[in-house]
Short mmCIF file of C-alpha atoms and ligand atoms in Angstrom, two decimals:
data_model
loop_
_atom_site.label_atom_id
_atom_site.label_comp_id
_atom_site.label_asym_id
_atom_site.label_seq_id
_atom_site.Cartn_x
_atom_site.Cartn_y
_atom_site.Cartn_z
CA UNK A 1 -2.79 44.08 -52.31
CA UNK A 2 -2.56 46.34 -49.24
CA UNK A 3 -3.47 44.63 -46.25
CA UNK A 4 -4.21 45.53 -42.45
CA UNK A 5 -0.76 44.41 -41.60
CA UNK A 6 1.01 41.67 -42.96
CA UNK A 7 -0.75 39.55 -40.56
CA UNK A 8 -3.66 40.00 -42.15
CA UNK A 9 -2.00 38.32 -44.79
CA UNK A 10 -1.27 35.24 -43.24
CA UNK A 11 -5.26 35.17 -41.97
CA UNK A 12 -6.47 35.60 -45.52
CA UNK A 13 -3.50 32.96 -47.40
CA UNK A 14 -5.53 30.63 -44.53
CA UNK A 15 -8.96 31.08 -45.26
CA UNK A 16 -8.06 30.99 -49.37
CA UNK A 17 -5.68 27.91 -49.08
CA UNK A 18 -6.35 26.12 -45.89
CA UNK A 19 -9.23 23.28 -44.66
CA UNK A 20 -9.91 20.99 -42.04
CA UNK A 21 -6.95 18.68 -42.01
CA UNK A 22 -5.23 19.79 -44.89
CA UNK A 23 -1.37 19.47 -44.62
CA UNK A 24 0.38 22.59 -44.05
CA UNK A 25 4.14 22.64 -43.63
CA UNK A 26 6.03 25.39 -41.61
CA UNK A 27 9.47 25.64 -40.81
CA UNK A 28 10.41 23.98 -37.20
CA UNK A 29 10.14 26.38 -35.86
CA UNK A 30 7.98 28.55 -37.21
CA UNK A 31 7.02 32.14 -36.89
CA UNK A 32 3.58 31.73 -34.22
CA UNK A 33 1.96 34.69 -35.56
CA UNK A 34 1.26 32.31 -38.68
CA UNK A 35 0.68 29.10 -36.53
CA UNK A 36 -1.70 31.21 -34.81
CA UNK A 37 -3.27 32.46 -38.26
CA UNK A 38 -3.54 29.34 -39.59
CA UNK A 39 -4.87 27.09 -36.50
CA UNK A 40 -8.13 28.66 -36.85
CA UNK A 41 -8.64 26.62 -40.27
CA UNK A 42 -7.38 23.22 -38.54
CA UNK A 43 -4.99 22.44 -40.91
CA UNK A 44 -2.13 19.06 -40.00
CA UNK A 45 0.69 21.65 -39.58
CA UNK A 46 4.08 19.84 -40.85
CA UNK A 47 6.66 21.01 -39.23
CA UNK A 48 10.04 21.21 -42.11
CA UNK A 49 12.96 21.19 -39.67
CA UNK A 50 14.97 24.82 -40.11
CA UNK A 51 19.12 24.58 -40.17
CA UNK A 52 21.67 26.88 -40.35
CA UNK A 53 21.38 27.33 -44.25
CA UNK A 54 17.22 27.18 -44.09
CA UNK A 55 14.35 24.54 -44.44
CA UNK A 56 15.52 20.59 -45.10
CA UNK A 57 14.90 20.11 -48.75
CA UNK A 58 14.19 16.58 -48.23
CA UNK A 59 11.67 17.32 -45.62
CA UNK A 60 9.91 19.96 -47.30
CA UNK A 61 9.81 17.57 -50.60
CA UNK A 62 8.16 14.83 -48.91
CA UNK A 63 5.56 17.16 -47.53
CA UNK A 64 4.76 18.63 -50.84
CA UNK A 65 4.63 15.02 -52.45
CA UNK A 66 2.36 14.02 -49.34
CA UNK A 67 0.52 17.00 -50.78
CA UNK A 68 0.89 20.22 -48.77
CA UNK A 69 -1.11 23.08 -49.49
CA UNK A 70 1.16 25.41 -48.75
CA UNK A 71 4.44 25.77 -47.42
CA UNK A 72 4.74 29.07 -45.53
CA UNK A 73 8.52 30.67 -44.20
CA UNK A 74 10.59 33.36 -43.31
CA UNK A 75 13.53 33.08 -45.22
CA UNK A 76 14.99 36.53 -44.09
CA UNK A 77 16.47 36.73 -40.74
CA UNK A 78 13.36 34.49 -39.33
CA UNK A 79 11.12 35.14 -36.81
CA UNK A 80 11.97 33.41 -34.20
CA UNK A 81 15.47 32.38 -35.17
CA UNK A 82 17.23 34.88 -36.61
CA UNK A 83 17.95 32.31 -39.91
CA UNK A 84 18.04 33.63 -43.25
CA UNK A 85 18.05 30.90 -46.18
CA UNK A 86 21.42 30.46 -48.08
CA UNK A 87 20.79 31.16 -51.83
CA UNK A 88 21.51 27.70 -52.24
CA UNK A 89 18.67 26.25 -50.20
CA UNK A 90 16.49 29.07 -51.90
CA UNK A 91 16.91 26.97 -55.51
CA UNK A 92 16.81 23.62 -53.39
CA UNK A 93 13.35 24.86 -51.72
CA UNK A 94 11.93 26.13 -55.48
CA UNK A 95 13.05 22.93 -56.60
CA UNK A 96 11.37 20.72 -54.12
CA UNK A 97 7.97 22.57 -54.70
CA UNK A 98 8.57 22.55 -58.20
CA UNK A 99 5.61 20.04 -60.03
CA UNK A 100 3.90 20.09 -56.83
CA UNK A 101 0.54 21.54 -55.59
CA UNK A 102 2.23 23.22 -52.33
CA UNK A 103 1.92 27.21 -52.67
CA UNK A 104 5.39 28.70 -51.45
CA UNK A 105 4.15 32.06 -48.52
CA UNK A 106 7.40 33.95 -48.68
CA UNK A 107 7.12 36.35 -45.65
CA UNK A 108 9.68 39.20 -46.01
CA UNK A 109 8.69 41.39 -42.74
CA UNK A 110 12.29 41.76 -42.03
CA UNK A 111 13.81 41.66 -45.74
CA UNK A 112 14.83 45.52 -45.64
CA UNK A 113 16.36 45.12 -41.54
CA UNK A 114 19.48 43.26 -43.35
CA UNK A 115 23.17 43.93 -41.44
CA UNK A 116 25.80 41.22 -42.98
CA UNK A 117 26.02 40.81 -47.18
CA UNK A 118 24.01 41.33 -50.04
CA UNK A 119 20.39 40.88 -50.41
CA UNK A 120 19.06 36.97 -51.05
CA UNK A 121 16.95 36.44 -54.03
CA UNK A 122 13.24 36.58 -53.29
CA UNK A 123 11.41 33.10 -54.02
CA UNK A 124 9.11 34.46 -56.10
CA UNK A 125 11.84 35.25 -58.35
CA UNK A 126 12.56 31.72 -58.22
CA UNK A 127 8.99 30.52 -58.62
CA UNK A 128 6.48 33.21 -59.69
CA UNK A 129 3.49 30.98 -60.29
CA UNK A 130 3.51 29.50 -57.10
CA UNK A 131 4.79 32.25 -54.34
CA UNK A 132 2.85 34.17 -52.82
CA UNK A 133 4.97 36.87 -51.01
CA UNK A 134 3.94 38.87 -47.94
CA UNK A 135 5.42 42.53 -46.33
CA UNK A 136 4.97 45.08 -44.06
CA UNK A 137 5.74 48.69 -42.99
CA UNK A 138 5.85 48.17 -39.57
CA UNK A 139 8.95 47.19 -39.04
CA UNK A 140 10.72 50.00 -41.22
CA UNK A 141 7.48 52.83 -40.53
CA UNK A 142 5.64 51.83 -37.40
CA UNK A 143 3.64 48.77 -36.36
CA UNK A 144 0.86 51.01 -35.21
CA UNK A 145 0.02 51.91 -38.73
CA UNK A 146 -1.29 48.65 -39.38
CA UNK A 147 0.00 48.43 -43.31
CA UNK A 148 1.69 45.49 -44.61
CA UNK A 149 1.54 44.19 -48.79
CA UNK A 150 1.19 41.04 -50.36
CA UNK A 151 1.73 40.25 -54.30
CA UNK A 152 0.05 36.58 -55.30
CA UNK A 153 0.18 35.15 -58.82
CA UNK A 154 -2.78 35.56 -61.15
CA UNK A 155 -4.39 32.05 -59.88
CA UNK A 156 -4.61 33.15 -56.16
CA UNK A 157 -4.97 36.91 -56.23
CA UNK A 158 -8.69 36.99 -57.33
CA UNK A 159 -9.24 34.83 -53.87
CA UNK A 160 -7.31 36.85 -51.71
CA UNK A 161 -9.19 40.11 -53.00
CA UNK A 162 -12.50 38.31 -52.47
CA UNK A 163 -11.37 36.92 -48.65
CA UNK A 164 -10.29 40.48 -48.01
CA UNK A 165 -13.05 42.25 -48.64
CA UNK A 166 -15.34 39.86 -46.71
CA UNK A 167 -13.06 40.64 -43.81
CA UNK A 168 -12.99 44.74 -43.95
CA UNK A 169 -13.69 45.87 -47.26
CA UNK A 170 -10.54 48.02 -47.71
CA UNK A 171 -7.52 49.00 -45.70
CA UNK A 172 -7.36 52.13 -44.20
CA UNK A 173 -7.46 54.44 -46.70
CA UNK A 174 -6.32 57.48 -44.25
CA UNK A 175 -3.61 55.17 -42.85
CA UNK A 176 -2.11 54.63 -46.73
CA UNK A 177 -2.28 58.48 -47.20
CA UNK A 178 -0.21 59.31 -44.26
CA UNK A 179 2.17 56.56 -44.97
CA UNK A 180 2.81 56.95 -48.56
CA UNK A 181 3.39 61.09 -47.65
CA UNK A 182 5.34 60.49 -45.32
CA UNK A 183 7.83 58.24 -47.26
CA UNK A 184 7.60 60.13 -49.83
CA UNK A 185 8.80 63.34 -47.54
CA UNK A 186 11.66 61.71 -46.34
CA UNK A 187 14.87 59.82 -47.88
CA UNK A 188 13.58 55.79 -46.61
CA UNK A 189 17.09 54.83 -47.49
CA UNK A 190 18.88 56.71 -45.31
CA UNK A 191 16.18 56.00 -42.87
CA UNK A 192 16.15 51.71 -43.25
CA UNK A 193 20.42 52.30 -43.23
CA UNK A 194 19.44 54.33 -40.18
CA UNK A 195 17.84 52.09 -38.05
CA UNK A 196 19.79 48.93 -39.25
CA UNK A 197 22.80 50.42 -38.08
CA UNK A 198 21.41 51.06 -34.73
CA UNK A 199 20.15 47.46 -34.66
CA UNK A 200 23.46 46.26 -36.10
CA UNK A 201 24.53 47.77 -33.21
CA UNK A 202 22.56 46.06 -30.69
CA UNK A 203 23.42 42.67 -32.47
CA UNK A 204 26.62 43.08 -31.77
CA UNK A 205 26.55 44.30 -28.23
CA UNK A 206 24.04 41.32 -27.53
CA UNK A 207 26.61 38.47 -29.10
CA UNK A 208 29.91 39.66 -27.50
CA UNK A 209 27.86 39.84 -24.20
CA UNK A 210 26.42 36.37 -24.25
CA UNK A 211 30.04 35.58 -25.39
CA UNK A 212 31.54 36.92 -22.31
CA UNK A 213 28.88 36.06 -19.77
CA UNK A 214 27.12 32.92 -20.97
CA UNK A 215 28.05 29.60 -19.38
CA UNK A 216 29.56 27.75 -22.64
CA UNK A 217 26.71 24.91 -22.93
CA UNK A 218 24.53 28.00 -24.03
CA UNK A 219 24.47 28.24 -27.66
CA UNK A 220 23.20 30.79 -30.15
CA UNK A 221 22.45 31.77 -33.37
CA UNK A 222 24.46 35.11 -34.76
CA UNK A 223 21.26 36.95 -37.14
CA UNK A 224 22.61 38.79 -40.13
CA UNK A 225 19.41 41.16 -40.27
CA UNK A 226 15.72 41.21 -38.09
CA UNK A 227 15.45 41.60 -34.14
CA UNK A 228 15.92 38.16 -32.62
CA UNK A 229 18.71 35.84 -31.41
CA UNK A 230 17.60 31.87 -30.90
CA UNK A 231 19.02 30.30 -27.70
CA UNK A 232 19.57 26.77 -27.24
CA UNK A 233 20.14 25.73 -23.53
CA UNK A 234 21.78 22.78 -22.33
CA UNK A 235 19.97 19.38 -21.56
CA UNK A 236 18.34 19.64 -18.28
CA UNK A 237 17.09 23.07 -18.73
CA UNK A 238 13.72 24.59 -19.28
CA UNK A 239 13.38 27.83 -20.51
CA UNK A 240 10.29 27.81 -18.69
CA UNK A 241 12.08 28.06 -15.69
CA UNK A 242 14.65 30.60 -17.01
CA UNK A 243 11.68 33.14 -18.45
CA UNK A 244 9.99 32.75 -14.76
CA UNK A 245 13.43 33.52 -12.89
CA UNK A 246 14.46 36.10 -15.39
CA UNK A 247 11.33 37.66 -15.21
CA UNK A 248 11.72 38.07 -11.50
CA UNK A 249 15.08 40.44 -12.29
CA UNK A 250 12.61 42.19 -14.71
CA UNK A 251 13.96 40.42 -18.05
CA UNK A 252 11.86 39.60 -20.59
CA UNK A 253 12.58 36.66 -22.78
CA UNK A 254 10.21 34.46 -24.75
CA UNK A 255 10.40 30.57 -24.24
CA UNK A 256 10.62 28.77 -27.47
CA UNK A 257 7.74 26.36 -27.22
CA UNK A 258 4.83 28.17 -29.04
CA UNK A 259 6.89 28.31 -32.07
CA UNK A 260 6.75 24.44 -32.59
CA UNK A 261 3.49 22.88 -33.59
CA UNK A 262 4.73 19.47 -32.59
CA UNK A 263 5.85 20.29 -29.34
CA UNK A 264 9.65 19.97 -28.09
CA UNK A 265 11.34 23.11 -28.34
CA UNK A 266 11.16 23.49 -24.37
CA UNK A 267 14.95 24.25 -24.71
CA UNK A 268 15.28 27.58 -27.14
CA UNK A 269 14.50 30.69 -26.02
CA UNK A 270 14.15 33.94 -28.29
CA UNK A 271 15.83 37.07 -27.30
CA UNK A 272 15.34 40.80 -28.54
CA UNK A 273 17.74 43.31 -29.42
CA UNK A 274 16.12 45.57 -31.64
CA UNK A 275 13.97 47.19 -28.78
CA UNK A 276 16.25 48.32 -25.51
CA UNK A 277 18.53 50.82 -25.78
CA UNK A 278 22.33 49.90 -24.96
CA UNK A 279 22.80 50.72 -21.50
CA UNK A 280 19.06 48.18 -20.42
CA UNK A 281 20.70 45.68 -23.01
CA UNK A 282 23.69 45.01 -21.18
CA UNK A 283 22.15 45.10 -17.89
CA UNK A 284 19.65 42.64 -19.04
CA UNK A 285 22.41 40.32 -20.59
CA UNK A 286 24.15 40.70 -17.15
CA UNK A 287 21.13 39.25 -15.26
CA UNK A 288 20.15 36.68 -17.99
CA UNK A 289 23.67 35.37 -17.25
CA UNK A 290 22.88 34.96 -14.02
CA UNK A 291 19.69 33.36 -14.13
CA UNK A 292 21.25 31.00 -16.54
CA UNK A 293 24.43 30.10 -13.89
CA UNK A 294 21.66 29.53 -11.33
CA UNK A 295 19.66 26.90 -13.62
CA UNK A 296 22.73 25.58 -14.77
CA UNK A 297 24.08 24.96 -11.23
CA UNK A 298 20.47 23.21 -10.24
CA UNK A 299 20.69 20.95 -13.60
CA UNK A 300 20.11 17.41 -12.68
C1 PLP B 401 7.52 37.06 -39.48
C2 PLP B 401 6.43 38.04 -39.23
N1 PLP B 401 5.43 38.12 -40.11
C3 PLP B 401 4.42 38.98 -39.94
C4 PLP B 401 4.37 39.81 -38.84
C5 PLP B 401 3.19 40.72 -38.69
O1 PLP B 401 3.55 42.05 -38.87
P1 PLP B 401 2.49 43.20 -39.14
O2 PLP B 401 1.11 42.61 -39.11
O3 PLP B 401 2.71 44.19 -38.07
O4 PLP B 401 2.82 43.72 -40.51
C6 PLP B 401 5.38 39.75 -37.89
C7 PLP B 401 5.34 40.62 -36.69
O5 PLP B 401 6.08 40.51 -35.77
C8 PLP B 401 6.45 38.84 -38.09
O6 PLP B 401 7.45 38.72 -37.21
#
């Protein structure tokens, strides 16, 4: 189904699968377009903790046993993290769901931004009753356009088509015509290899700059596709404090805390690269370091 976005998506998956109270687990943390989506439905958001390889299986087990409607991730170069889910933890995650009720949202907004080794296997490959998988064109197209896709199994779709047309009847017909012409008019290939080389770039300019210029308590997270880097400041820190000094230099940076729906995450900050060109990356870097020296240096 074409949608108005892919957050559309995420609204719709809410109103099909989600009640007062029901238990919804979300990687910790979690994307907060979708904890945004899904608050309006009041679920009991529980939070599966995210590592370096992707969701805890353990965790995410015990919230499907304690009988999660759905679980919903990013398991390509997350939003806000930069994570993308070893194949591995892709079978342990199928596994965990497996003979449960929880439905697995797979959202692949940055699937086709990928810089470092081969493609990961999709869940729904891994469990096609029970994904339900989401995209969108605006990070390959333009966001403007407002066109994103989602492909549910046979039990689910039926609801979705039903929740979507309460909401706006159809997706913008004119918006699909101009989109599928224009992709069709051009090689989207070489396009996607264009502008993940450019942001392959940026990755790497961003990394060997907090490298250099970062005190070394600051730690990171090194993407292999998407737009974000994950900070982690030392104890003592707020990045609170660091967005409201940075700001002040004229760097944006987005405090970690809305991304957790159980609080804490008062210490992680989100960074962009995908956006500035070189020359406003570095300088930014350059005065990010130094906001982070000064909070360092005022540390209890
Ligand atoms: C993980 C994730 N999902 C969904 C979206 C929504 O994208 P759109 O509605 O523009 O397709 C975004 C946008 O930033 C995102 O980061």
């Amino acid at each position: 189904m074409i949608t108005n976005g892919s957050q559309q998506c995420l609204d719709l998956i809410g109103k099909v699968l989600l009640g007062r109270g029901d238990p919804c687990a979300i990687e910790r943390p979690g994307y907060l377009g979708a904890i945004q989506a899904f608050s309006l439905f009041e679920p009991a958001f529980v939070p599966v903790p995210l590592d370096a390889g992707g969701p805890e299986p353990g965790a995410l087990g015990d919230a499907a046993r304690a009988g999660a409607r759905l679980f919903y991730g990013v398991p390509n170069s997350q939003n806000p993290s930069g994570t993308t889910w070893s194949s591995e933890r892709r079978r342990e995650v199928a596994a965990a769901l497996e003979g449960t009720g929880t439905i697995m949202v797979d959202d692949d907004a940055y699937g086709e931004l990928r810089f470092d080794g081969p493609a990961r296997v999709p869940l729904r490959a891994l469990a096609p009753e029970r994904t339900v998988m989401t995209g969108s064109f605006s990070k390959i197209l333009a966001p403007g356009i407002r066109l994103g896709w989602c492909v549910a199994p046979p039990a689910i779709m039926p609801h979705l088509v039903t929740a979507k047309q309460a909401s706006d009847l159809h997706s913008n017909t004119f918006a699909q015509q101009v989109a599928a012409r224009y992709l069709a008019s051009i090689p989207v290939d070489d396009h996607i290899a264009r502008i993940t080389g450019v942001y392959r770039r940026h990755r790497d300019l961003m990394l060997a700059l907090a490298a250099d210029l970062f005190p070394e308590e600051v730690s990171w997270t090194r993407p292999d596709g998407g737009m974000f880097v994950w900070l982690t400041l030392p104890a003592g820190c707020s990045s609170l404090a660091l967005f409201e000094t940075a700001l002040k230099s004229n760097v944006a940076i987005l405090p970690g805390l809305p991304f957790y729906t159980d609080g804490g995450g008062d210490r992680t900050v989100r960074l962009n690269f995908s956006n500035a060109d070189e020359a406003s990356l570095e300088e930014g870097m350059h005065r990010l370091a130094r906001a982070l020296a000064g909070q360092l240096r005022s540390a209890p």
